[in-house]
Tab-separated table of C-alpha atoms in Angstrom:
chain	number	residue	atom	x	y	z
A	28	MET	CA	20.789	108.353	156.166
A	29	ASN	CA	19.839	104.938	154.778
A	30	THR	CA	23.335	103.673	154.001
A	31	LYS	CA	22.176	100.491	152.319
A	32	ALA	CA	19.953	102.372	149.894
A	33	TYR	CA	22.659	104.969	149.383
A	34	PHE	CA	25.133	102.403	148.085
A	35	GLN	CA	22.604	100.612	145.917
A	36	ASN	CA	22.566	103.681	143.685
A	37	LYS	CA	25.424	103.169	141.250
A	38	THR	CA	25.913	106.852	140.495
A	39	LEU	CA	25.945	107.907	144.138
A	40	SER	CA	28.217	104.982	144.916
A	41	SER	CA	30.727	106.200	142.357
A	42	VAL	CA	30.507	109.737	143.707
A	43	PHE	CA	31.169	108.501	147.226
A	44	LYS	CA	34.097	106.376	146.081
A	45	ASN	CA	35.656	109.309	144.236
A	46	TRP	CA	35.107	111.597	147.231
A	47	VAL	CA	36.856	109.149	149.538
A	48	LEU	CA	39.778	108.749	147.165
A	49	ASP	CA	40.114	112.508	146.730
A	50	PHE	CA	39.940	112.989	150.493
A	51	PHE	CA	42.743	110.570	151.262
A	52	ALA	CA	44.843	111.088	148.143
A	53	THR	CA	46.211	114.505	149.035
A	54	LYS	CA	49.913	115.204	149.199
A	55	GLN	CA	50.062	114.734	152.964
A	56	PHE	CA	48.207	111.416	152.789
A	57	PHE	CA	50.602	110.032	150.189
A	58	SER	CA	53.585	110.925	152.326
A	59	GLU	CA	54.912	108.035	154.404
A	60	ALA	CA	57.074	110.203	156.615
A	61	LYS	CA	55.368	111.748	159.619
A	62	PRO	CA	55.940	115.466	160.280
A	63	GLN	CA	58.987	115.906	162.479
A	64	ASN	CA	58.085	119.162	164.212
A	65	LYS	CA	54.382	118.570	164.742
A	66	LEU	CA	52.532	116.649	167.398
A	67	ILE	CA	52.126	113.000	166.447
A	68	GLN	CA	50.079	111.749	169.391
A	69	SER	CA	48.605	113.502	172.405
A	70	GLN	CA	48.392	110.337	174.506
A	71	THR	CA	50.384	107.110	174.733
A	72	TRP	CA	48.744	104.122	173.048
A	73	ALA	CA	50.098	101.609	175.541
A	74	ASP	CA	48.660	100.471	178.862
A	75	SER	CA	50.743	101.886	181.729
A	76	HIS	CA	49.318	99.298	184.151
A	77	ILE	CA	50.830	96.562	181.983
A	78	ASP	CA	54.148	98.420	181.763
A	79	LEU	CA	54.440	98.596	185.538
A	80	GLU	CA	53.469	94.957	185.955
A	81	ALA	CA	55.956	93.865	183.302
A	82	LEU	CA	58.896	95.953	184.537
A	83	ALA	CA	58.375	95.570	188.304
A	84	LEU	CA	60.295	98.808	188.808
A	85	LYS	CA	62.082	99.319	192.102
A	86	PRO	CA	62.570	102.729	193.789
A	87	ALA	CA	65.507	104.735	192.421
A	88	ALA	CA	65.395	102.967	189.061
A	89	ASN	CA	67.017	104.685	186.080
A	90	ILE	CA	64.545	104.419	183.179
A	91	VAL	CA	64.859	105.167	179.468
A	92	THR	CA	61.739	105.312	177.318
A	93	ILE	CA	60.453	106.546	174.000
A	94	ALA	CA	58.600	109.786	174.801
A	95	ALA	CA	55.436	109.064	172.743
A	96	GLY	CA	52.407	110.760	174.345
A	97	ALA	CA	54.076	110.974	177.802
A	98	CYS	CA	51.256	109.175	179.697
A	99	HIS	CA	53.347	106.078	180.403
A	100	ALA	CA	56.486	108.019	181.368
A	101	LEU	CA	54.564	110.043	183.940
A	102	ALA	CA	52.916	106.896	185.299
A	103	TYR	CA	56.377	105.488	186.081
A	104	LEU	CA	56.828	108.294	188.623
A	105	SER	CA	54.528	106.335	190.926
A	106	THR	CA	57.458	103.942	191.517
A	107	LYS	CA	59.754	106.748	192.827
A	108	PRO	CA	62.435	106.430	190.113
A	109	ALA	CA	65.788	108.176	190.139
A	110	ALA	CA	65.181	109.411	186.575
A	111	VAL	CA	62.885	108.869	183.607
A	112	HIS	CA	64.729	109.815	180.424
A	113	CYS	CA	62.209	110.398	177.620
A	114	VAL	CA	63.913	110.243	174.239
A	115	ASP	CA	62.431	111.584	171.019
A	116	ASN	CA	63.731	113.339	167.921
A	117	ASN	CA	60.484	115.298	167.629
A	118	PRO	CA	60.476	118.493	169.771
A	119	ALA	CA	56.664	118.578	169.681
A	120	GLN	CA	56.400	115.322	171.635
A	121	LEU	CA	58.937	116.585	174.157
A	122	ALA	CA	57.003	119.845	174.530
A	123	LEU	CA	53.897	117.777	175.294
A	124	LEU	CA	55.816	115.724	177.850
A	125	GLU	CA	57.153	118.849	179.516
A	126	ILE	CA	53.846	120.674	179.810
A	127	LYS	CA	52.174	117.567	181.270
A	128	ALA	CA	54.966	117.186	183.818
A	129	LYS	CA	54.893	120.884	184.691
A	130	ALA	CA	51.102	120.707	185.102
A	131	LEU	CA	51.592	117.981	187.720
A	132	MET	CA	54.180	120.121	189.475
A	133	HIS	CA	52.766	123.647	189.323
A	134	LEU	CA	48.994	123.646	188.964
A	135	PRO	CA	47.254	124.351	192.302
A	136	ASP	CA	45.731	120.921	192.939
A	137	TYR	CA	44.540	117.633	191.464
A	138	ASP	CA	41.258	119.105	190.169
A	139	ALA	CA	43.168	121.772	188.242
A	140	VAL	CA	45.411	119.097	186.685
A	141	LEU	CA	42.391	117.041	185.679
A	142	LYS	CA	40.696	120.041	184.075
A	143	PHE	CA	43.855	121.037	182.245
A	144	LEU	CA	44.814	117.621	180.849
A	145	ALA	CA	41.573	115.643	180.658
A	146	LEU	CA	38.507	117.833	180.276
A	147	PRO	CA	37.535	119.547	176.992
A	148	LYS	CA	36.041	123.023	176.654
A	149	GLN	CA	37.777	124.507	179.687
A	150	SER	CA	38.361	128.178	178.870
A	151	ASP	CA	39.970	128.687	182.289
A	152	ASN	CA	42.843	126.489	181.072
A	153	LEU	CA	44.166	129.499	179.167
A	154	LYS	CA	44.527	131.320	182.487
A	155	ARG	CA	46.055	128.246	184.107
A	156	TYR	CA	48.659	128.119	181.355
A	157	GLN	CA	49.544	131.810	181.703
A	158	ARG	CA	49.565	131.885	185.507
A	159	HIS	CA	51.184	128.597	186.422
A	160	LEU	CA	52.933	126.979	183.442
A	161	ARG	CA	54.332	129.400	180.885
A	162	ALA	CA	57.096	130.785	183.083
A	163	ASN	CA	58.093	127.262	184.187
A	164	LEU	CA	58.541	125.830	180.697
A	165	SER	CA	61.913	125.531	179.004
A	166	ASP	CA	62.586	127.990	176.185
A	167	GLN	CA	62.091	125.274	173.575
A	168	ALA	CA	58.775	124.075	175.015
A	169	SER	CA	57.565	127.640	175.486
A	170	ARG	CA	58.319	128.486	171.853
A	171	TYR	CA	56.378	125.436	170.728
A	172	TRP	CA	53.232	126.206	172.751
A	173	GLN	CA	53.359	129.928	171.946
A	174	GLN	CA	53.600	129.395	168.182
A	175	ARG	CA	50.426	130.406	166.357
A	176	ASN	CA	48.436	128.458	163.794
A	177	LEU	CA	46.883	129.785	160.581
A	178	LEU	CA	43.979	131.185	162.583
A	179	GLY	CA	46.348	133.158	164.773
A	180	ARG	CA	45.793	131.059	167.881
A	181	PRO	CA	48.738	129.841	169.958
A	182	ARG	CA	49.111	126.085	170.280
A	183	TYR	CA	48.347	126.161	173.997
A	184	TYR	CA	44.713	126.829	173.035
A	185	ALA	CA	44.519	123.046	172.573
A	186	PHE	CA	44.106	122.787	176.342
A	187	SER	CA	40.940	124.907	176.215
A	188	GLN	CA	39.444	122.643	173.520
A	189	ASN	CA	40.105	118.905	173.600
A	190	LEU	CA	43.749	117.905	173.787
A	191	GLN	CA	42.910	114.332	172.744
A	192	GLU	CA	41.740	115.567	169.325
A	193	HIS	CA	45.135	117.076	168.491
A	194	GLY	CA	47.996	115.254	166.803
A	195	TYR	CA	48.756	113.435	163.565
A	196	TYR	CA	47.374	110.072	164.742
A	197	ASN	CA	44.316	111.647	166.328
A	198	LEU	CA	43.365	113.389	163.080
A	199	SER	CA	43.792	110.096	161.211
A	200	LEU	CA	41.601	108.348	163.777
A	201	ARG	CA	38.886	110.978	163.414
A	202	CYS	CA	38.925	110.558	159.621
A	203	LEU	CA	38.672	106.785	159.982
A	204	ARG	CA	35.814	107.078	162.466
A	205	PHE	CA	33.973	109.522	160.159
A	206	LEU	CA	34.330	107.132	157.241
A	207	LEU	CA	33.010	104.172	159.237
A	208	LYS	CA	30.033	106.220	160.418
A	209	GLN	CA	29.191	107.008	156.780
A	210	LEU	CA	29.322	103.278	156.101
A	211	GLY	CA	26.783	102.606	158.853
A	212	ALA	CA	28.840	101.978	162.004
A	213	ARG	CA	26.773	102.794	165.109
A	214	PHE	CA	29.377	103.754	167.669
A	215	ASP	CA	26.654	105.468	169.696
A	216	LYS	CA	25.036	102.095	170.377
A	217	LEU	CA	28.343	100.634	171.540
A	218	GLN	CA	28.733	103.477	174.030
A	219	GLN	CA	25.415	102.441	175.602
A	220	ALA	CA	26.476	98.827	176.256
A	221	GLN	CA	26.223	97.751	179.909
A	222	ASN	CA	28.390	94.619	179.853
A	223	LEU	CA	30.716	92.533	177.680
A	224	GLU	CA	27.851	90.471	176.291
A	225	GLN	CA	26.127	93.591	174.981
A	226	GLN	CA	29.420	94.959	173.649
A	227	ASN	CA	29.970	91.765	171.643
A	228	ARG	CA	26.428	91.728	170.280
A	229	ILE	CA	26.495	95.406	169.259
A	230	PHE	CA	29.909	95.005	167.641
A	231	GLU	CA	28.685	92.096	165.513
A	232	GLN	CA	25.459	93.819	164.505
A	233	ASP	CA	26.354	97.510	164.264
A	234	ILE	CA	30.128	97.846	163.798
A	235	LEU	CA	31.384	94.776	161.935
A	236	PRO	CA	29.252	95.300	158.770
A	237	ALA	CA	30.903	98.698	158.235
A	238	LEU	CA	34.352	97.174	158.729
A	239	GLN	CA	33.500	94.536	156.118
A	240	ASN	CA	32.101	97.051	153.642
A	241	PRO	CA	33.872	96.781	150.238
A	242	TYR	CA	34.733	100.482	150.254
A	243	PHE	CA	36.439	100.229	153.638
A	244	LEU	CA	38.332	97.088	152.587
A	245	PHE	CA	39.336	98.807	149.354
A	246	LEU	CA	40.849	101.725	151.284
A	247	MET	CA	42.624	99.431	153.728
A	248	ARG	CA	44.412	97.843	150.768
A	249	ARG	CA	45.811	101.210	149.698
A	250	ARG	CA	49.306	101.714	151.015
A	251	PHE	CA	49.028	105.506	151.199
A	252	VAL	CA	45.965	105.182	153.465
A	253	LEU	CA	47.825	102.859	155.819
A	254	HIS	CA	50.744	105.288	155.858
A	255	ARG	CA	48.397	108.106	156.810
A	256	LEU	CA	47.047	105.977	159.664
A	257	GLY	CA	50.573	105.658	161.031
A	258	PHE	CA	51.806	102.405	159.461
A	259	LYS	CA	55.226	102.550	157.844
A	260	GLN	CA	56.036	100.078	155.094
A	261	ASN	CA	58.171	97.776	157.252
A	262	GLN	CA	55.361	97.717	159.861
A	263	ILE	CA	52.866	96.662	157.188
A	264	SER	CA	55.275	93.933	156.094
A	265	ARG	CA	55.778	92.814	159.695
A	266	VAL	CA	52.040	92.520	160.282
A	267	LYS	CA	51.567	90.568	157.038
A	268	ASN	CA	54.509	88.282	157.770
A	269	ALA	CA	52.912	87.343	161.060
A	270	ASN	CA	49.570	86.615	159.437
A	271	GLN	CA	48.871	86.248	155.749
A	272	ASP	CA	45.476	87.915	156.127
A	273	GLU	CA	44.960	91.360	154.680
A	274	VAL	CA	45.870	94.219	157.009
A	275	SER	CA	42.167	95.086	157.056
A	276	GLN	CA	41.333	91.690	158.563
A	277	ILE	CA	44.017	92.082	161.210
A	278	LEU	CA	42.658	95.542	162.024
A	279	ILE	CA	39.154	94.091	162.393
A	280	GLN	CA	40.469	91.409	164.768
A	281	ARG	CA	42.160	93.996	166.965
A	282	LEU	CA	39.183	96.339	167.006
A	283	ARG	CA	37.046	93.369	168.018
A	284	ARG	CA	39.397	92.727	170.914
A	285	LEU	CA	39.466	96.413	171.890
A	286	PHE	CA	35.674	96.723	171.907
A	287	CYS	CA	34.699	93.236	173.081
A	288	ASP	CA	37.338	91.908	175.498
A	289	PHE	CA	37.409	94.799	177.979
A	290	ALA	CA	34.646	96.752	179.684
A	291	LEU	CA	34.294	100.061	177.850
A	292	HIS	CA	33.778	102.072	181.032
A	293	ASP	CA	37.230	100.910	182.250
A	294	ASN	CA	39.076	101.433	178.982
A	295	HIS	CA	40.105	104.933	177.926
A	296	PHE	CA	41.696	103.546	174.749
A	297	ALA	CA	38.338	102.282	173.502
A	298	GLN	CA	36.697	105.511	174.615
A	299	GLN	CA	39.151	107.530	172.530
A	300	VAL	CA	38.604	105.370	169.449
A	301	LEU	CA	34.858	105.858	169.878
A	302	GLY	CA	35.353	109.615	170.057
A	303	GLN	CA	34.570	109.979	173.748
A	304	THR	CA	36.438	112.191	176.183
A	305	TYR	CA	37.974	110.845	179.381
A	306	GLN	CA	35.329	109.701	181.872
A	307	ILE	CA	36.606	111.641	184.871
A	308	THR	CA	33.858	110.415	187.186
A	309	GLN	CA	35.306	106.892	186.902
A	310	GLN	CA	38.871	106.944	188.172
A	311	GLN	CA	39.684	103.457	186.893
A	312	SER	CA	38.964	104.537	183.332
A	313	LEU	CA	41.487	107.389	183.388
A	314	PRO	CA	45.093	106.948	182.253
A	315	LEU	CA	47.097	105.990	185.324
A	316	TYR	CA	48.983	109.293	185.480
A	317	LEU	CA	45.660	111.161	185.835
A	318	GLN	CA	44.296	109.058	188.691
A	319	LYS	CA	43.953	110.733	192.074
A	320	ALA	CA	45.535	107.876	194.022
A	321	VAL	CA	48.965	108.416	192.426
A	322	PHE	CA	48.817	112.210	192.127
A	323	PRO	CA	50.829	112.979	195.338
A	324	GLN	CA	53.736	110.795	194.217
A	325	LEU	CA	53.665	112.099	190.661
A	326	ARG	CA	53.678	115.666	191.916
A	327	GLN	CA	56.639	114.912	194.184
A	328	TYR	CA	58.752	113.176	191.544
A	329	ALA	CA	57.731	114.957	188.315
A	330	HIS	CA	61.028	116.873	188.323
A	331	ARG	CA	62.759	113.553	187.643
A	332	VAL	CA	61.345	113.402	184.104
A	333	HIS	CA	64.056	114.449	181.634
A	334	PRO	CA	63.157	115.221	177.987
A	335	GLN	CA	65.962	114.223	175.602
A	336	GLN	CA	65.815	115.381	171.981
A	337	SER	CA	67.879	112.711	170.300
A	338	ARG	CA	67.789	109.402	168.506
A	339	LEU	CA	67.624	106.578	171.017
A	340	ILE	CA	70.895	105.060	169.811
A	341	ASP	CA	72.692	108.421	170.124
A	342	PHE	CA	71.379	108.937	173.647
A	343	LEU	CA	72.468	105.482	174.799
A	344	GLN	CA	75.954	105.961	173.391
A	345	GLN	CA	76.384	108.832	175.863
A	346	GLN	CA	75.400	106.739	178.908
A	347	HIS	CA	77.684	104.849	181.269
A	348	ALA	CA	77.923	101.064	181.146
A	349	GLU	CA	75.443	99.170	183.344
A	350	SER	CA	73.680	102.407	184.333
A	351	ILE	CA	70.092	101.796	183.165
A	352	ASP	CA	67.534	99.585	184.883
A	353	ALA	CA	64.670	99.627	182.373
A	354	PHE	CA	64.229	100.322	178.669
A	355	VAL	CA	60.718	100.929	177.298
A	356	LEU	CA	60.973	100.724	173.515
A	357	GLN	CA	57.236	100.625	172.733
A	358	ASP	CA	57.004	99.751	168.982
A	359	HIS	CA	60.248	101.587	168.115
A	360	LEU	CA	61.860	98.440	166.685
A	361	ASP	CA	59.071	98.119	164.118
A	362	TYR	CA	60.427	101.258	162.455
A	363	LEU	CA	64.063	100.142	162.265
A	364	HIS	CA	66.118	98.173	159.760
A	365	PRO	CA	67.575	94.922	161.184
A	366	ASN	CA	71.103	96.387	161.057
A	367	ASP	CA	69.953	99.381	163.097
A	368	ILE	CA	68.270	97.046	165.591
A	369	ASN	CA	71.535	95.156	165.961
A	370	THR	CA	73.457	98.374	166.674
A	371	LEU	CA	70.798	99.583	169.105
A	372	TRP	CA	70.784	96.303	171.015
A	373	GLN	CA	74.552	96.414	171.417
A	374	GLU	CA	74.133	99.733	173.229
A	375	ILE	CA	71.221	98.415	175.284
A	376	ASN	CA	73.341	95.444	176.307
A	377	ARG	CA	76.236	97.732	177.275
A	378	CYS	CA	74.086	100.208	179.228
A	379	ALA	CA	71.867	97.639	180.959
A	380	ALA	CA	72.498	97.080	184.656
A	381	PRO	CA	72.328	93.485	185.968
A	382	GLY	CA	68.676	92.489	186.118
A	383	ALA	CA	67.629	95.300	183.743
A	384	LYS	CA	64.450	94.770	181.747
A	385	VAL	CA	63.496	95.730	178.208
A	386	LEU	CA	59.840	96.146	177.199
A	387	ILE	CA	59.059	95.781	173.492
A	388	ARG	CA	55.733	96.047	171.674
A	389	SER	CA	55.133	95.222	168.029
A	390	LEU	CA	52.294	95.498	165.555
A	391	GLY	CA	53.233	92.004	164.406
A	392	THR	CA	53.012	88.835	166.449
A	393	GLN	CA	56.672	87.882	166.065
A	394	LEU	CA	59.671	89.223	167.989
A	395	PRO	CA	61.139	92.174	166.028
A	396	LEU	CA	64.676	91.249	167.099
A	397	PRO	CA	67.035	89.408	164.725
A	398	GLN	CA	68.544	86.346	166.399
A	399	ARG	CA	72.074	87.642	165.887
A	400	VAL	CA	71.615	90.409	168.450
A	401	PHE	CA	72.014	87.803	171.202
A	402	GLN	CA	75.291	86.494	169.863
A	403	SER	CA	78.795	87.510	171.018
A	404	THR	CA	77.700	89.338	174.138
A	405	GLU	CA	79.063	89.028	177.649
A	406	SER	CA	75.596	88.688	179.046
A	407	HIS	CA	72.468	86.934	177.909
A	408	TRP	CA	68.821	87.863	178.019
A	409	GLN	CA	65.898	85.730	178.991
A	410	THR	CA	62.184	86.025	178.330
A	411	ASN	CA	59.126	84.022	179.330
A	412	PRO	CA	56.791	83.458	176.349
A	413	LEU	CA	53.838	82.466	178.540
A	414	ARG	CA	54.288	85.557	180.699
A	415	ASN	CA	54.535	87.720	177.573
A	416	GLN	CA	51.261	86.296	176.263
A	417	GLU	CA	49.582	86.844	179.628
A	418	LEU	CA	50.623	90.499	179.701
A	419	GLN	CA	49.581	91.005	176.088
A	420	SER	CA	46.142	89.522	176.775
A	421	LYS	CA	45.583	92.057	179.584
A	422	ASP	CA	46.753	95.125	177.613
A	423	ARG	CA	43.615	97.231	177.170
A	424	CYS	CA	45.040	99.101	174.187
A	425	ALA	CA	44.681	95.860	172.200
A	426	LEU	CA	46.034	97.374	168.973
A	427	TYR	CA	49.479	95.750	169.174
A	428	GLY	CA	50.057	92.183	168.079
A	429	SER	CA	52.642	91.238	170.687
A	430	LEU	CA	54.516	92.252	173.815
A	431	PHE	CA	57.913	91.013	174.980
A	432	VAL	CA	59.821	91.502	178.235
A	433	PHE	CA	63.531	90.654	178.373
A	434	GLU	CA	65.642	90.506	181.520
A	435	LYS	CA	69.435	90.717	181.549
A	436	ILE	CA	71.155	87.816	183.273
A	437	ASN	CA	74.931	87.742	183.709
A	438	LYS	CA	76.477	84.554	182.347
A	439	SER	CA	78.772	84.355	185.333
A	440	ASN	CA	75.668	83.761	187.451
C-alpha cells in the first residue's frame, strides 16, 4: 500500500481516522482499570541481568518481588535463594508464575522447557501440560489454566500457540504495532539490520516517520489510548512532570533507545516489540531464566518460588522484622498515591534486614519516593546516583525512564 498517497486523499484519510477512533474507543479501551482476573503480561518487561547486577544477591537470600510476568523471579533462582516471594493481587499472574516454575521442575529436560515456554506452534505442548504439569499445579492455578474461552478452548492452549501474544499488554502492543505498520513503519527492515549503525539508519528512515505521523501523535494525546497501553493517570503525570514533552515524544525517545542502543539479536525485548518470537538458537537473546547455562540451578531451586495473592503492603505486614534481604518493586510505586508509598516504605524499612536492597523502576526520570519516607526511621537508606544511571543505561528493556537501588544502612554503624 502506498501510505503517502493513501493519506493525501481527504476522504480516505477521514475514513481511516474514524476507523482508528472507533477501534480504540470501545468500552474496554476507555477503562483505566486493568482486568483483575485476566493475564496482564506473559513476560516481565525488566532486564533480569540488570536486576542481578543491582541486587548482588547472596545465597540463601530472602527475596520479595512483584510477580509481573515471572521471568525475573525465576532468574533469581540462579543465586540459590532461600525463598522468592512473588506478590500479586491478580491470580492470573500467579498462575503464570506457577506453571513456569512447574515447567522448570517437572518437564523432562531443558529442550522440553524451551519448547513449552519459548517456541510457538508446538502442538505437543498440550501433551506436556497433561502429562507433566496439570497434576502438579495448585488447585487455583489448575482452575485458571483449565478454564475455557468463548471458543471452548482451555487457557493452557496458549502454550501450543504463542504464549508471548497473550495478555492485556501484549494485545495492546499488537494493536500499536498494527497501527504503525499502516502508517508506513517497516519493522521487517529493522529485523534485517546487521549492526547498530544499520539499526540507527533504518530507524530514522523507516520507523521514525510513522511515529511522527499526525494520526499517531493524535492518538498518543488521547488519555484513553494511553490507558489501554498500560499507563495509569498518575504514571502519565509522572512522565510529564519529568519532561514537559508530550508523552508521544517520550515514547519515541525510548523506542529509539530500544531499537538503536542495543543489538537486536541480543535483545528479546526489542524482538517482542517487533513481533518476533524468541530466537532460541542464540542463547544470549533469551530471557535469563530460559538460558541453558542456568537451567540446572533453576530446576533445583524452583520449589523455592512462593506465589502470594495479596497486596504488597498486606504481605509485608505479615513478615518478621529484618527478615527480607531484597525487595524488587519494579514500577509498582508509579501506581500508588504518595500516602500509600509512605505506608509501604514503613513496612519495607521494618522488614528489611541490615544491608537489604530495594530495586525501583519508574516510567518517569525522578525518584517516585516522597522525601518524608526517609524521616523518623531508625535506619537510613543510601543510593548511588551514578551507579543508578549506569544500570539504567545498560537495561535492554529501555522503556523505563529511571532505575534506583537503595541499600539499608544502620545508623549505629
